[in-house]
Coordinates of C-alpha atoms in Angstrom, one line a residue:
X1 CA -13.0 59.0 37.7
X2 CA -15.1 60.9 35.2
X3 CA -13.8 58.6 32.4
X4 CA -15.0 55.7 34.2
X5 CA -18.6 57.1 34.8
X6 CA -18.9 57.7 31.0
X7 CA -17.6 54.4 29.8
X8 CA -20.0 52.8 32.3
X9 CA -22.8 54.5 31.5
X10 CA -22.1 53.9 27.4
X11 CA -21.8 49.8 28.3
X12 CA -25.4 50.0 30.0
X13 CA -26.7 51.9 27.0
X14 CA -25.0 49.5 24.4
X15 CA -26.4 46.3 26.9
X16 CA -30.0 48.5 26.8
X17 CA -29.7 48.7 22.9
X18 CA -28.8 44.8 22.5
X19 CA -31.8 43.9 24.3
X20 CA -34.3 45.8 21.9
X21 CA -36.8 44.6 19.4
X22 CA -35.0 46.0 15.9
X23 CA -33.2 44.9 13.2
X24 CA -30.2 47.0 14.2
X25 CA -30.4 45.4 17.6
X26 CA -30.4 42.1 16.1
X27 CA -27.5 42.6 13.7
X28 CA -25.4 44.1 16.8
X29 CA -26.2 40.6 18.6
X30 CA -24.6 38.6 15.6
X31 CA -21.6 40.8 15.7
X32 CA -21.0 40.7 19.5
X33 CA -21.6 37.0 19.2
X34 CA -19.2 36.2 16.7
X35 CA -16.5 38.6 18.3
X36 CA -17.0 36.6 21.6
X37 CA -16.9 33.3 20.1
X38 CA -14.3 34.3 17.6
X39 CA -12.0 35.9 20.0
X40 CA -12.7 34.5 23.3
X41 CA -14.4 30.9 23.4
X42 CA -12.6 29.7 20.2
X43 CA -8.8 30.1 21.3
X44 CA -10.1 29.1 25.0
X45 CA -11.4 26.1 23.8
X46 CA -8.3 25.3 21.5
X47 CA -5.7 26.3 24.5
X48 CA -8.1 23.7 26.9
X49 CA -7.7 21.0 23.6
X50 CA -4.4 21.9 22.8
X51 CA -5.2 22.8 19.2
X52 CA -5.5 25.7 17.4
X53 CA -8.3 24.1 15.1
X54 CA -10.7 22.7 18.2
X55 CA -13.8 22.4 16.0
X56 CA -14.4 21.6 12.2
X57 CA -17.4 21.2 10.3
X58 CA -17.5 18.4 7.9
X59 CA -17.9 19.7 4.2
X60 CA -18.0 16.3 2.4
X61 CA -19.4 12.9 2.5
X62 CA -16.1 10.9 2.8
X63 CA -17.2 9.8 6.1
X64 CA -20.9 8.7 5.8
X65 CA -22.1 5.3 6.0
X66 CA -25.3 6.3 4.4
X67 CA -28.3 4.2 5.8
X68 CA -26.4 1.0 6.5
X69 CA -26.1 -0.8 9.6
X70 CA -22.6 -1.1 11.1
X71 CA -22.8 -4.7 10.4
X72 CA -23.9 -4.3 6.5
X73 CA -21.5 -1.6 5.5
X74 CA -18.5 -3.6 7.2
X75 CA -19.7 -6.3 5.6
X76 CA -19.1 -4.5 2.4
X77 CA -15.9 -2.9 3.5
X78 CA -14.3 -5.8 5.2
X79 CA -11.8 -7.1 2.6
X80 CA -10.5 -3.8 2.5
X81 CA -10.0 -3.6 6.3
X82 CA -8.9 -7.6 6.7
X83 CA -5.7 -7.1 5.0
X84 CA -4.6 -4.3 6.9
X85 CA -5.3 -6.5 10.3
X86 CA -8.5 -4.6 11.2
X87 CA -11.3 -6.8 12.1
X88 CA -14.9 -6.3 13.3
X89 CA -13.8 -6.5 17.0
X90 CA -11.2 -3.9 16.5
X91 CA -13.9 -1.7 14.5
X92 CA -16.5 -1.8 16.8
X93 CA -14.0 -0.5 19.3
X94 CA -13.0 2.5 17.2
X95 CA -14.5 6.3 17.9
X96 CA -17.3 7.1 15.3
X97 CA -17.4 3.3 14.1
X98 CA -20.5 4.5 12.4
X99 CA -19.1 7.1 10.8
X100 CA -20.2 10.7 10.7
X101 CA -21.9 13.1 8.1
X102 CA -21.8 16.1 6.3
X103 CA -22.8 19.2 8.1
X104 CA -21.8 17.5 11.6
X105 CA -19.2 19.3 13.6
X106 CA -16.5 17.7 15.4
X107 CA -14.3 18.7 18.3
X108 CA -10.9 18.0 17.9
X109 CA -8.0 17.0 20.7
X110 CA -4.5 17.7 19.7
X111 CA -2.3 14.8 20.8
X112 CA 1.3 14.0 20.4
X113 CA 1.6 11.9 17.2
X114 CA 2.7 9.0 19.1
X115 CA -0.4 8.6 20.8
X116 CA -2.6 8.6 17.8
X117 CA -3.7 4.9 17.1
X118 CA -5.0 3.0 14.2
X119 CA -8.9 3.7 14.0
X120 CA -8.8 7.6 15.5
X121 CA -10.1 10.1 13.2
X122 CA -7.9 12.9 12.6
X123 CA -8.1 16.3 11.2
X124 CA -4.8 16.9 8.8
X125 CA -3.8 19.8 6.5
X126 CA -3.9 19.0 2.5
X127 CA -0.6 19.6 0.8
X128 CA -2.6 22.1 -1.6
X129 CA -3.8 23.9 1.7
X130 CA -7.4 23.5 0.7
X131 CA -9.9 22.5 3.4
X132 CA -8.7 20.5 6.5
X133 CA -9.7 16.8 5.7
X134 CA -11.1 14.3 8.1
X135 CA -10.3 10.7 7.8
X136 CA -9.7 7.6 9.4
X137 CA -6.4 6.4 10.3
X138 CA -6.0 2.7 9.0
X139 CA -2.1 2.1 9.5
X140 CA 1.1 3.9 11.2
X141 CA 4.3 4.0 9.9
X142 CA 7.1 5.1 12.4
X143 CA 10.7 5.9 10.9
X144 CA 13.1 7.4 13.0
X145 CA 10.8 8.7 15.6
X146 CA 8.8 10.2 12.8
X147 CA 5.3 9.2 12.3
X148 CA 3.4 9.1 9.1
X149 CA -0.3 7.9 8.9
X150 CA -2.4 6.2 6.1
X151 CA -5.9 7.3 6.2
X152 CA -9.1 6.7 4.4
X153 CA -12.5 7.8 4.5
X154 CA -15.2 5.4 5.5
X155 CA -17.1 6.0 2.4
X156 CA -14.2 6.6 -0.3
X157 CA -12.8 3.2 -2.2
X158 CA -9.1 4.0 -1.7
X159 CA -6.6 5.4 0.8
X160 CA -5.8 8.9 0.8
X161 CA -3.1 9.6 -2.1
X162 CA -0.2 10.4 0.4
X163 CA 0.9 9.4 3.9
X164 CA 0.0 12.4 6.4
X165 CA 3.2 13.6 8.3
X166 CA 3.2 14.8 11.6
X167 CA 3.4 18.4 10.1
X168 CA 0.3 18.3 8.7
X169 CA -1.6 17.7 11.7
X170 CA 0.7 20.0 14.2
X171 CA -2.3 22.3 14.4
X172 CA -5.3 20.0 14.4
X173 CA -6.0 16.7 15.9
X174 CA -8.1 13.9 16.7
X175 CA -11.7 14.3 16.4
X176 CA -13.1 13.4 19.9
X177 CA -16.9 14.3 20.1
X178 CA -19.4 14.7 17.1
X179 CA -22.4 17.1 17.4
X180 CA -24.9 16.7 14.5
X181 CA -26.3 19.0 12.3
X182 CA -24.4 22.4 13.9
X183 CA -21.8 22.4 11.1
X184 CA -24.3 23.3 8.6
X185 CA -24.1 27.3 10.1
X186 CA -20.7 27.1 8.5
X187 CA -21.3 25.4 5.2
X188 CA -24.3 27.8 4.7
X189 CA -22.3 31.0 5.8
X190 CA -19.3 30.2 3.7
X191 CA -21.4 29.0 0.5
X192 CA -23.2 32.4 0.7
X193 CA -20.4 34.6 1.0
X194 CA -18.5 32.7 -1.8
X195 CA -21.7 32.9 -3.9
X196 CA -21.5 37.0 -3.6
X197 CA -17.9 36.6 -4.8
X198 CA -18.8 35.1 -8.0

């Protein structure tokens, strides 16, 4: 009982410290927020969304449509999609038909490979193991119940070099929600850490 009362008193002191207006308190708040997000919120979100990677920051401009309207962008790209039997009406039904930007945060859902459709934006692990890649599915091949996805960044001039296998998406998923700009937090944090390592 004495241990419990000491623990309760320590928690109250720490909670009061977090509410103070000091640099040490601010740093402690950041550390506590990081721990809660990384060890509670992130895994919980992954469990709900069936993926070990429930959110990703977009770190490249490969899906940007820049300042083009949807119609202007599609008119420039239509020859590429028409040969793959993707017309304007199809594209208008695609999620993120206007692409998205570097610095956006994407929320992912981990569907079964058989439930991924042309037009879905998926995240996959590259063969080199670098940052996950987030591109649009433009065609799907089913070879003896094994799915292969051909992908392309909306702003890229060619397909990604290799088909994406089921193994490359088993712990990722498809993008379902876009949160503009929030990914810059991760990008700036990562760039700052990398600059210290150099």
